[in-house]
Short mmCIF file of C-alpha atoms and ligand atoms in Angstrom, two decimals:
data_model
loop_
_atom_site.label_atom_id
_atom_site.label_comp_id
_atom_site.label_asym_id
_atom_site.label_seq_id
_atom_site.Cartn_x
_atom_site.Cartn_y
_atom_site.Cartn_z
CA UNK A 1 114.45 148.88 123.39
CA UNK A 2 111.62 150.88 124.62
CA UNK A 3 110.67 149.08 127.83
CA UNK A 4 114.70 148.12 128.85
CA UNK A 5 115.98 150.38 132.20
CA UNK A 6 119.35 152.34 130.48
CA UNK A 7 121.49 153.81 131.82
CA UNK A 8 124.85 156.23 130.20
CA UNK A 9 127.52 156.56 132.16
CA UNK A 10 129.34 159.95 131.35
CA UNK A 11 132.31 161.64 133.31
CA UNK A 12 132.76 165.34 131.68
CA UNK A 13 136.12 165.48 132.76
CA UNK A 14 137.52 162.19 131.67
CA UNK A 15 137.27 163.03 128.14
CA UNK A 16 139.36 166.27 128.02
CA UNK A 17 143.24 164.39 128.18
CA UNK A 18 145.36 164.32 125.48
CA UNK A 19 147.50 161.58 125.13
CA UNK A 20 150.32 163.40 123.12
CA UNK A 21 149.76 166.35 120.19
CA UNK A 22 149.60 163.89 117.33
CA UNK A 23 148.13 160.39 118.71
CA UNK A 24 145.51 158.81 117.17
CA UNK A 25 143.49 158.11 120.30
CA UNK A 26 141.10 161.39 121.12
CA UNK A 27 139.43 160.99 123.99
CA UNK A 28 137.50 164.46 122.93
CA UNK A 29 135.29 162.09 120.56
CA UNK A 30 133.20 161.34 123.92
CA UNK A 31 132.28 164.87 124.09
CA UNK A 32 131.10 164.93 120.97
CA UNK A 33 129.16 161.58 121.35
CA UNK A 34 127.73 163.08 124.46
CA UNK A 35 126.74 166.51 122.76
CA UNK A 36 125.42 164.51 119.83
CA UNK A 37 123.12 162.40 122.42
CA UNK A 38 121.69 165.55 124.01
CA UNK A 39 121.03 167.68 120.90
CA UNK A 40 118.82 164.71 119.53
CA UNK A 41 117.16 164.90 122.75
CA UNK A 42 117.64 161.32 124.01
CA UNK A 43 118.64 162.20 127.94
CA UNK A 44 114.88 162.18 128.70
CA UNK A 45 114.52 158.24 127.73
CA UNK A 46 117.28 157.06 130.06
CA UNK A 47 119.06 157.39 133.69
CA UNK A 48 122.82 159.79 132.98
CA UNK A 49 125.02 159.27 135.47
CA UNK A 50 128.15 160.37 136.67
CA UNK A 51 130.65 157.89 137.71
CA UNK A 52 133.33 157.82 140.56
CA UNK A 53 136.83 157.12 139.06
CA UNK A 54 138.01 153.55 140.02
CA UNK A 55 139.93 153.41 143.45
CA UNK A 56 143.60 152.14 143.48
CA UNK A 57 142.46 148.69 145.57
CA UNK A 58 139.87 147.88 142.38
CA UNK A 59 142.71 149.18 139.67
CA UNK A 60 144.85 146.36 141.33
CA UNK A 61 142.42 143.92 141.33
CA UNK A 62 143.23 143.77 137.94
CA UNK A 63 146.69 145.31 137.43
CA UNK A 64 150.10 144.42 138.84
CA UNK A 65 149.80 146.53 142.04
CA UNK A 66 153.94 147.70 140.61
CA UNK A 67 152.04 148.83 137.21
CA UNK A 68 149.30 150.87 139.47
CA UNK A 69 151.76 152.19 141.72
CA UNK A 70 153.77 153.52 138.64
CA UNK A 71 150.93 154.78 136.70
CA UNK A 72 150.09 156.80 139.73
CA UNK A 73 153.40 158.74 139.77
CA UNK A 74 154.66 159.04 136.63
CA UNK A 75 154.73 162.28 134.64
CA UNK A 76 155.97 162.89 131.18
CA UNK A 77 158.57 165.06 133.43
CA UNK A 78 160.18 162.27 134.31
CA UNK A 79 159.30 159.10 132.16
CA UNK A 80 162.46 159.89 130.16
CA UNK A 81 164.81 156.61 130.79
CA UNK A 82 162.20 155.16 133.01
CA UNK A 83 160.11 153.45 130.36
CA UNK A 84 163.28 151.68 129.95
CA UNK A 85 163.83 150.69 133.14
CA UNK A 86 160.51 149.63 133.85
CA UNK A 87 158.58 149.52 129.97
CA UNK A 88 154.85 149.21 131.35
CA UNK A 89 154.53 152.34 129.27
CA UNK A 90 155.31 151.54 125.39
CA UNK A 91 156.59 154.83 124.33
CA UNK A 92 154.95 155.69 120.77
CA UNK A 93 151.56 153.96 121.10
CA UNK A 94 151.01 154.30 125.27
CA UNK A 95 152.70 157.86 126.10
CA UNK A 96 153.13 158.88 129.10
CA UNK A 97 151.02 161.89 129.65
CA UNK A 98 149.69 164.63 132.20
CA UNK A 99 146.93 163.14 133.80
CA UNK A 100 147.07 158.91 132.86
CA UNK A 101 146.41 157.74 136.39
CA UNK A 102 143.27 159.92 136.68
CA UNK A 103 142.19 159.12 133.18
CA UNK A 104 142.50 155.38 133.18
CA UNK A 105 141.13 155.21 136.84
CA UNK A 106 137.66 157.40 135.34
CA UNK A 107 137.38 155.23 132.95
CA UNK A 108 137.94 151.96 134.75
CA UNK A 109 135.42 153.34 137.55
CA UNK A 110 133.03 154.19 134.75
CA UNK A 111 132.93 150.23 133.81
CA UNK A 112 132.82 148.93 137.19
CA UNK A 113 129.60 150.86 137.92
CA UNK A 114 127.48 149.48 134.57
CA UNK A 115 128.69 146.35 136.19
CA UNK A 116 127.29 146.78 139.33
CA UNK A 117 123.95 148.58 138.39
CA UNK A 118 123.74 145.34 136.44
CA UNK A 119 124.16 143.42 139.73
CA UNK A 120 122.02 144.88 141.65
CA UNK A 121 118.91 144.86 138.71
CA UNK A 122 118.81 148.39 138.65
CA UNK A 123 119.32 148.66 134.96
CA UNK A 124 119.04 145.92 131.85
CA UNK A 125 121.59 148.20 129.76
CA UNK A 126 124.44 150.19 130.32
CA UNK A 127 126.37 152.60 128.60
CA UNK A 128 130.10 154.03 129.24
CA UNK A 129 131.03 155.04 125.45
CA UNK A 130 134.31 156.02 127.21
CA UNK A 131 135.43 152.39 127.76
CA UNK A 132 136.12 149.41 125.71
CA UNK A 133 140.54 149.68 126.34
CA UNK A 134 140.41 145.72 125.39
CA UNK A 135 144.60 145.58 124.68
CA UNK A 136 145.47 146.39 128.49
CA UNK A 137 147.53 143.69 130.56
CA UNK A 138 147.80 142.90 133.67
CA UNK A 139 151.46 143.93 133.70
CA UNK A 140 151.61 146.57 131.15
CA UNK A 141 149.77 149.23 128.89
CA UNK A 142 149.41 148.23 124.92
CA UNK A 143 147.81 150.11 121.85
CA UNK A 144 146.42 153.34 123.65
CA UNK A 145 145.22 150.94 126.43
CA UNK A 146 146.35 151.76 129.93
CA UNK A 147 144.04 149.72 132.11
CA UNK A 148 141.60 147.02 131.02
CA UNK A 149 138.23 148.47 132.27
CA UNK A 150 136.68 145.74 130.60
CA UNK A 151 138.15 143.19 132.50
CA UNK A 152 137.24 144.91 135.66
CA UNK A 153 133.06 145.27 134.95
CA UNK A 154 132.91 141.83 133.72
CA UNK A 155 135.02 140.12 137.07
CA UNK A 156 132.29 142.10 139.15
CA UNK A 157 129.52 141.13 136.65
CA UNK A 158 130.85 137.27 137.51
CA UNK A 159 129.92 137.97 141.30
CA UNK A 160 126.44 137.55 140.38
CA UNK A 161 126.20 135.68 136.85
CA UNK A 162 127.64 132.40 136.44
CA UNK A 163 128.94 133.04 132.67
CA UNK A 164 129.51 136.44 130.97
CA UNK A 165 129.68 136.59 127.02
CA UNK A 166 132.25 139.44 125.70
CA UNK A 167 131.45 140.23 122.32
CA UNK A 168 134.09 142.98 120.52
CA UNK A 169 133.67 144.24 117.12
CA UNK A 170 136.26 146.75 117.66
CA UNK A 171 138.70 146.15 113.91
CA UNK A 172 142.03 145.03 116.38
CA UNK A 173 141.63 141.73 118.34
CA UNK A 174 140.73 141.73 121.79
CA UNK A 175 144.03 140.26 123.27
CA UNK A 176 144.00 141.80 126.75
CA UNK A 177 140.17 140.49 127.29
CA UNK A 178 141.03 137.38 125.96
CA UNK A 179 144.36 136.58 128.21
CA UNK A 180 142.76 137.92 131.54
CA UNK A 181 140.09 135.22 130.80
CA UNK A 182 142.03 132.71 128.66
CA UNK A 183 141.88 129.64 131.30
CA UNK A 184 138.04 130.07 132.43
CA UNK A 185 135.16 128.80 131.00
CA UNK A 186 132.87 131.32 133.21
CA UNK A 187 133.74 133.76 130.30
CA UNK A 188 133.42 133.56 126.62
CA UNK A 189 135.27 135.83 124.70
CA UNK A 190 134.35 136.77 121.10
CA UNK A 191 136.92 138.76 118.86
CA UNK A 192 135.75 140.06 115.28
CA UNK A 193 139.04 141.48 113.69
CA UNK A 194 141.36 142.15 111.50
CA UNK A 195 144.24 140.12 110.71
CA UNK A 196 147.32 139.21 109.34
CA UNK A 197 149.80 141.40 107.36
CA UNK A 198 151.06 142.95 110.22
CA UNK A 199 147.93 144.53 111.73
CA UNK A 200 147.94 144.88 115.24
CA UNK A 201 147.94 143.23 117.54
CA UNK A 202 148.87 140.40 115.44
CA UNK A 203 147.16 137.81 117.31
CA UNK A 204 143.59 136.10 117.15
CA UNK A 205 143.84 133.71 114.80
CA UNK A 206 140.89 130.70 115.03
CA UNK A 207 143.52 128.16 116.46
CA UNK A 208 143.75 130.88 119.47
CA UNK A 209 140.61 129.53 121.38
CA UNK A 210 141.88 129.05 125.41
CA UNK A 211 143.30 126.84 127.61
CA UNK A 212 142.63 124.49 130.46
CA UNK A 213 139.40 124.57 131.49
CA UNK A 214 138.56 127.71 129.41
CA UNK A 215 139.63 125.67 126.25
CA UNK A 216 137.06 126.68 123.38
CA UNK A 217 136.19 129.43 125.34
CA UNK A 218 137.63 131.73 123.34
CA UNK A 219 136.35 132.70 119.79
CA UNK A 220 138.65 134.55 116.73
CA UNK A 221 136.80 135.24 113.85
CA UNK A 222 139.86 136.97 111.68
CA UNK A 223 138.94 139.04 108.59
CA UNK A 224 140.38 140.66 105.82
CA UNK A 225 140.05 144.28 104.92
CA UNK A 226 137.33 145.94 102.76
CA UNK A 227 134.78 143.67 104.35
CA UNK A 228 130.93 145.00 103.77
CA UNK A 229 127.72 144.89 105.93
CA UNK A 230 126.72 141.76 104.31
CA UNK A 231 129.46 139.47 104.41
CA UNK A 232 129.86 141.28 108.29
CA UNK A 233 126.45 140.61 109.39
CA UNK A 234 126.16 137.34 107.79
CA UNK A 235 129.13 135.97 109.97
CA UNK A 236 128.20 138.18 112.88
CA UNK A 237 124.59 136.70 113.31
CA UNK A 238 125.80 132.76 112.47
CA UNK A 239 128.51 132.98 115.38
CA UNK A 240 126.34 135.08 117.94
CA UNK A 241 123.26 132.91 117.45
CA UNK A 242 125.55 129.73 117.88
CA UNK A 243 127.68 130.63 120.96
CA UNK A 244 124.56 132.11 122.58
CA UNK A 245 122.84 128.32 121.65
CA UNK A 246 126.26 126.83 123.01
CA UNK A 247 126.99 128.77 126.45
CA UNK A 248 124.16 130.57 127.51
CA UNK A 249 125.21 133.31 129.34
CA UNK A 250 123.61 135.14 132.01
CA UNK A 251 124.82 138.69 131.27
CA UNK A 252 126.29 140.44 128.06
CA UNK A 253 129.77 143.17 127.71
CA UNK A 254 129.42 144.56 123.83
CA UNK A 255 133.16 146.09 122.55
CA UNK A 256 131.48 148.54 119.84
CA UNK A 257 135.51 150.06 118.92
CA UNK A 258 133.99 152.42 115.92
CA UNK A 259 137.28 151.62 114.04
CA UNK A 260 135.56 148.95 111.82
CA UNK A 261 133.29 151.11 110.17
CA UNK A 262 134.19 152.54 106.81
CA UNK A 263 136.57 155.23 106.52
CA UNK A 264 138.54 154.97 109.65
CA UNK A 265 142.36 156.32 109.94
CA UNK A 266 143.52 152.72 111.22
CA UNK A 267 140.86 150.29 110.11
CA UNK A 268 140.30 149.33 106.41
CA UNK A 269 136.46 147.86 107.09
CA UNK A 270 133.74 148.83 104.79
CA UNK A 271 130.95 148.46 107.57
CA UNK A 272 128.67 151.39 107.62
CA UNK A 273 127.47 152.96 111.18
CA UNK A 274 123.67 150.90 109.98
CA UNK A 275 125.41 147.80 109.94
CA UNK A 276 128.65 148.79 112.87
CA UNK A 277 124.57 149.33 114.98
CA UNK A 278 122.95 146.26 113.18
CA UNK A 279 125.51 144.39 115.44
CA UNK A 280 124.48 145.89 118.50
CA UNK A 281 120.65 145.13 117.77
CA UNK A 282 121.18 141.51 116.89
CA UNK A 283 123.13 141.24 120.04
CA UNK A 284 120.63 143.37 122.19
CA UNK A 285 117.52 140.50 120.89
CA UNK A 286 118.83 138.25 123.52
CA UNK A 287 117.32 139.78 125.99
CA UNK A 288 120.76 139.78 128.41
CA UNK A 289 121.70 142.42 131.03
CA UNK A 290 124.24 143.99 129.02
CA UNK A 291 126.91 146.72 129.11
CA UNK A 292 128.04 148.59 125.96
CA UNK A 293 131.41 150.01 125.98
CA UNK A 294 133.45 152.14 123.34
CA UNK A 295 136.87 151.48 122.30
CA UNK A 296 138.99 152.39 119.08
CA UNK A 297 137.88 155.06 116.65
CA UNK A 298 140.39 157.36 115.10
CA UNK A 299 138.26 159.44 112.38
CA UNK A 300 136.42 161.11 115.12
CA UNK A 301 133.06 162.42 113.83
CA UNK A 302 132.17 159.02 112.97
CA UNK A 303 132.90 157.89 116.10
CA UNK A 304 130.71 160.41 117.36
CA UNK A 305 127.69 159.32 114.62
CA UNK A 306 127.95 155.69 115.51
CA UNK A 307 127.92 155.86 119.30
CA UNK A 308 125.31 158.46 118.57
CA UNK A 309 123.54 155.84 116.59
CA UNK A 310 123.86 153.31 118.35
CA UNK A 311 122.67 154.78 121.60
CA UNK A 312 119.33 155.37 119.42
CA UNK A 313 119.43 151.88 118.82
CA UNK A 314 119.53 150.63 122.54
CA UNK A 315 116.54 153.22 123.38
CA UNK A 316 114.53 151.68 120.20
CA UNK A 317 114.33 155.92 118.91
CA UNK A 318 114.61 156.55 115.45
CA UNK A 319 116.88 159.44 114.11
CA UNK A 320 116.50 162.03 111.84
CA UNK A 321 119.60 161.92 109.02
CA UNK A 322 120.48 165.64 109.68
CA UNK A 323 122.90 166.09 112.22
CA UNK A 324 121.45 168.32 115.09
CA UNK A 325 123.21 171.97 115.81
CA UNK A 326 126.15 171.53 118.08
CA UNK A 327 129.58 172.60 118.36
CA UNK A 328 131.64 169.97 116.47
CA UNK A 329 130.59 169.67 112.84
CA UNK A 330 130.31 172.75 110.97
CA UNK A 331 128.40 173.79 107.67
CA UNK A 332 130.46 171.49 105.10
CA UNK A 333 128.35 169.03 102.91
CA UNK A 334 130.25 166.05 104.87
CA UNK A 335 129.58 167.31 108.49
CA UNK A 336 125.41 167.37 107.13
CA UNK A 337 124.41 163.61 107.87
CA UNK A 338 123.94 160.93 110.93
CA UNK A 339 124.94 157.84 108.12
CA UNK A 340 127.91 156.97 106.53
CA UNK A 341 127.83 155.31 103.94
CA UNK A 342 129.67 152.53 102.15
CA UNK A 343 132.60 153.36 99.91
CA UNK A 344 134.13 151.82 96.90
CA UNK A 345 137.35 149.87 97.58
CA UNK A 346 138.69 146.46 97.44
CA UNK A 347 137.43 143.86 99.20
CA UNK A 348 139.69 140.75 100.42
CA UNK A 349 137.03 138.92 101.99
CA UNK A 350 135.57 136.02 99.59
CA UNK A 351 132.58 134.37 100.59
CA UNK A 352 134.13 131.22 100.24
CA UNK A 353 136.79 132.31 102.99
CA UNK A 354 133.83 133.91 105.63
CA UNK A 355 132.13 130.49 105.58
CA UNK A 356 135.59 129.29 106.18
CA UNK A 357 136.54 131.11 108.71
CA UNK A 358 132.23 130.37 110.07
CA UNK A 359 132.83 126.50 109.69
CA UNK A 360 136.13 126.82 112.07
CA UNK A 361 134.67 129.08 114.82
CA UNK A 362 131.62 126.18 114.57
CA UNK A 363 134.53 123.70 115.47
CA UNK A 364 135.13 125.54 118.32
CA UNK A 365 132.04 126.07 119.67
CA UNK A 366 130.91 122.51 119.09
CA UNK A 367 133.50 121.53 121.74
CA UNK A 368 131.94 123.47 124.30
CA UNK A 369 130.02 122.31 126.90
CA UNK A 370 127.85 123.91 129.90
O1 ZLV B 401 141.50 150.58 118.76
O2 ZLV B 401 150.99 154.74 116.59
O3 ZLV B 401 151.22 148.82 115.42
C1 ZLV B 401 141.44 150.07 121.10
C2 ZLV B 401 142.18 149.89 119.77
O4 ZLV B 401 142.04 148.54 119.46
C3 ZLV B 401 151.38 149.25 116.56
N1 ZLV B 401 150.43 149.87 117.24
C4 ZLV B 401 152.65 149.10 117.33
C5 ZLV B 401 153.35 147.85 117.46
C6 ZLV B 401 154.61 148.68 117.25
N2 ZLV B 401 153.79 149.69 116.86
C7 ZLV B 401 153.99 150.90 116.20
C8 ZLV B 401 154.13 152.06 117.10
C9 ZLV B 401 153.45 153.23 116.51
C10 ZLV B 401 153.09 154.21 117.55
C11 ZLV B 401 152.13 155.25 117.16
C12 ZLV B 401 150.33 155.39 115.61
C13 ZLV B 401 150.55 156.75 115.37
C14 ZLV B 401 149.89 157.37 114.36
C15 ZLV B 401 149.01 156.65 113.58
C16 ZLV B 401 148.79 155.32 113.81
C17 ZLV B 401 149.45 154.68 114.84
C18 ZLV B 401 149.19 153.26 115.08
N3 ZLV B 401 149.56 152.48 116.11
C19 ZLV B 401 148.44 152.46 114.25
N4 ZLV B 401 148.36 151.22 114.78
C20 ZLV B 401 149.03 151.26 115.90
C21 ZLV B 401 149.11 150.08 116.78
C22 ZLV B 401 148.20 150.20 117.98
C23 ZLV B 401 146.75 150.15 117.63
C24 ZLV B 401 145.90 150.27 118.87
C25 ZLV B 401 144.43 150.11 118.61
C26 ZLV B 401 143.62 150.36 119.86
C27 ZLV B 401 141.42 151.40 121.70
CA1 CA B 402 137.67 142.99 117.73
ZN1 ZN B 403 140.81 149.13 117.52
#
């Protein structure tokens, strides 16, 4: 978007923690994004900044002060037994490790300032690739999320808009978006996902859409794995265009987890990064302040092509397939090319069942009223 003020939020040390030897969650694939970024010489066409962490009075405007106040002292030393006695840490998918407090609080303070450059009209997009931890509670950390930085930018962003739309394309459901802002209508969340069989989180069905006054305020669009750019976009566009019609919101937070495109250790989309990006430039024709945020991702150069991509797309630059020289990707035939393609594998998504699952969301959004 050639003539949009954006600005990337990057803090080199926040990426460098290692949750435990073998978890899924690498928060090294930042780096590479960031490396990526610079060696296709895009720093020039936006504002990089480097972001304070959050401080413990804005983690606990969010968290359980308790939760904080652990997080702060823990170590892996001496988590043994205590996750018991107090589980806000859930031991295989939220380890304890050296550094959590400092990590979550970068990222969290990463958030908070896209939200207030938004404020304060300095910029029309932002970008912290290093956020998007949408399965954080208020009480408790959940699926590699320790503290819900999305949460936090869009409560500031609601100091100055009256109604923010979340939009998260990351595969898993965003459950800890969607609780912290189940009973408003001042937020609309949108969850594409996966679901059913097991898959985590296990929630976000269409029936799941808020309560009180923030009933029909929150939209589940569940899927089925093996889905394609077609049937993806298709569905995307249709519910976007609709809930933008029906609530009109006055600033945009994009969720762009990089775990639905094709060939991703926990996701079983068939998206490619073209169409994972499509998303974000269908979203970005609004014309909304927006933030972009990361999230999941867990084959990590592709992680690192589509925030890559995607942060082409936001500056309206066109890339060149060949990867630029950098330290990551090496001389293989794979490690050659900015695209990924599609892949051939079953697909459990019939047409029949997207317009389904379109018609149902419709429902929802019908009810809603501004
Ligand atoms: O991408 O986990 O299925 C945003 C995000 O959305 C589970 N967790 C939970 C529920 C009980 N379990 C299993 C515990 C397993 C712990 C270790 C893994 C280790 C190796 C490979 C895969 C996993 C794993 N864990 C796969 N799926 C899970 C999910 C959590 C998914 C979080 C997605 C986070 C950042
Ligand atoms: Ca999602
Ligand atoms: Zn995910």
């Amino acid at each position: 978007m050639a003539n949009k003020k954006v600005s990337y939020f990057y803090a080199p040390d926040a990426s460098s923690y290692q949750l435990s030897e073998t978890h899924p969650m690498v928060p090294e694939r930042v780096n590479m994004t960031h490396e990526l970024v610079q060696n296709y010489r895009m720093f020039p066409h936006m504002t990089i900044i480097k972001p304070h962490p959050a401080t413990e009075e804005q983690l606990k405007r969010i968290h359980l002060p308790g939760y904080i106040d652990y997080l702060k002292k823990v170590s892996p030393l001496i988590s043994n037994g205590l996750v018991d006695l107090y589980p806000c840490l859930q031991a295989d998918d939220c380890p304890t490790f050296t550094g959590v407090y400092d990590y979550s609080a970068s990222i969290v303070g990463a958030s908070i300032a896209c939200a207030n450059r938004i404020n304060h009209g300095r910029s029309n997009i932002c970008i912290n690739w290093a956020g998007g931890m949408h399965h954080a509670k208020r009480r408790f950390a959940s699926g590699f999320c320790y503290a819900n930085d999305i949460a936090a930018a869009i409560l500031e962003l609601l100091t100055c808009h009256r109604r923010v739309m979340y939009v998260d394309i990351d595969v898993h459901h965003g459950d800890g978006v969607e609780e912290f802002f189940y009973n408003t209508n001042r937020v609309m969340t949108i969850s594409f996902h996966r679901h059913g069989n097991g898959f985590f989180p296990g929630t976000g069905s269409t029936a799941e859409s808020g309560v009180g006054p923030g009933k029909d305020y929150a939209i589940n669009v569940p899927l089925h794995k093996g889905i394609t750019d077609d049937q993806y976009i298709f569905l995307y566009k249709n519910v976007l265009m609709k809930a933008m019609e029906r609530f009109q919101p006055e600033a945009l937070v994009m969720q762009m987890g990089a775990d639905s495109v094709v060939g991703d250790k926990l996701g079983d989309f068939n998206l490619t990064n073209q169409g994972h990006a499509n998303c974000l430039k269908h979203a970005l024709t609004y014309n909304l302040p927006t933030i972009v945020l990361g999230g999941g991702g867990y084959s990590v150069k592709n992680v690192a092509r589509t925030w890559t991509l995607e942060t082409a797309t936001i500056l309206g630059l066109e890339l060149d397939n060949k990867l630029p020289a950098n330290s990551y990707f090496g001389h293989l035939p794979e490690d050659q090319n900015l695209i990924i393609p599609a892949i051939k594998m079953s697909n459990l998504n019939s047409m029949k069942e997207i317009k389904a699952v379109q018609n149902q969301v419709y429902e929802v959004l019908g009810r809603t009223e501004i």
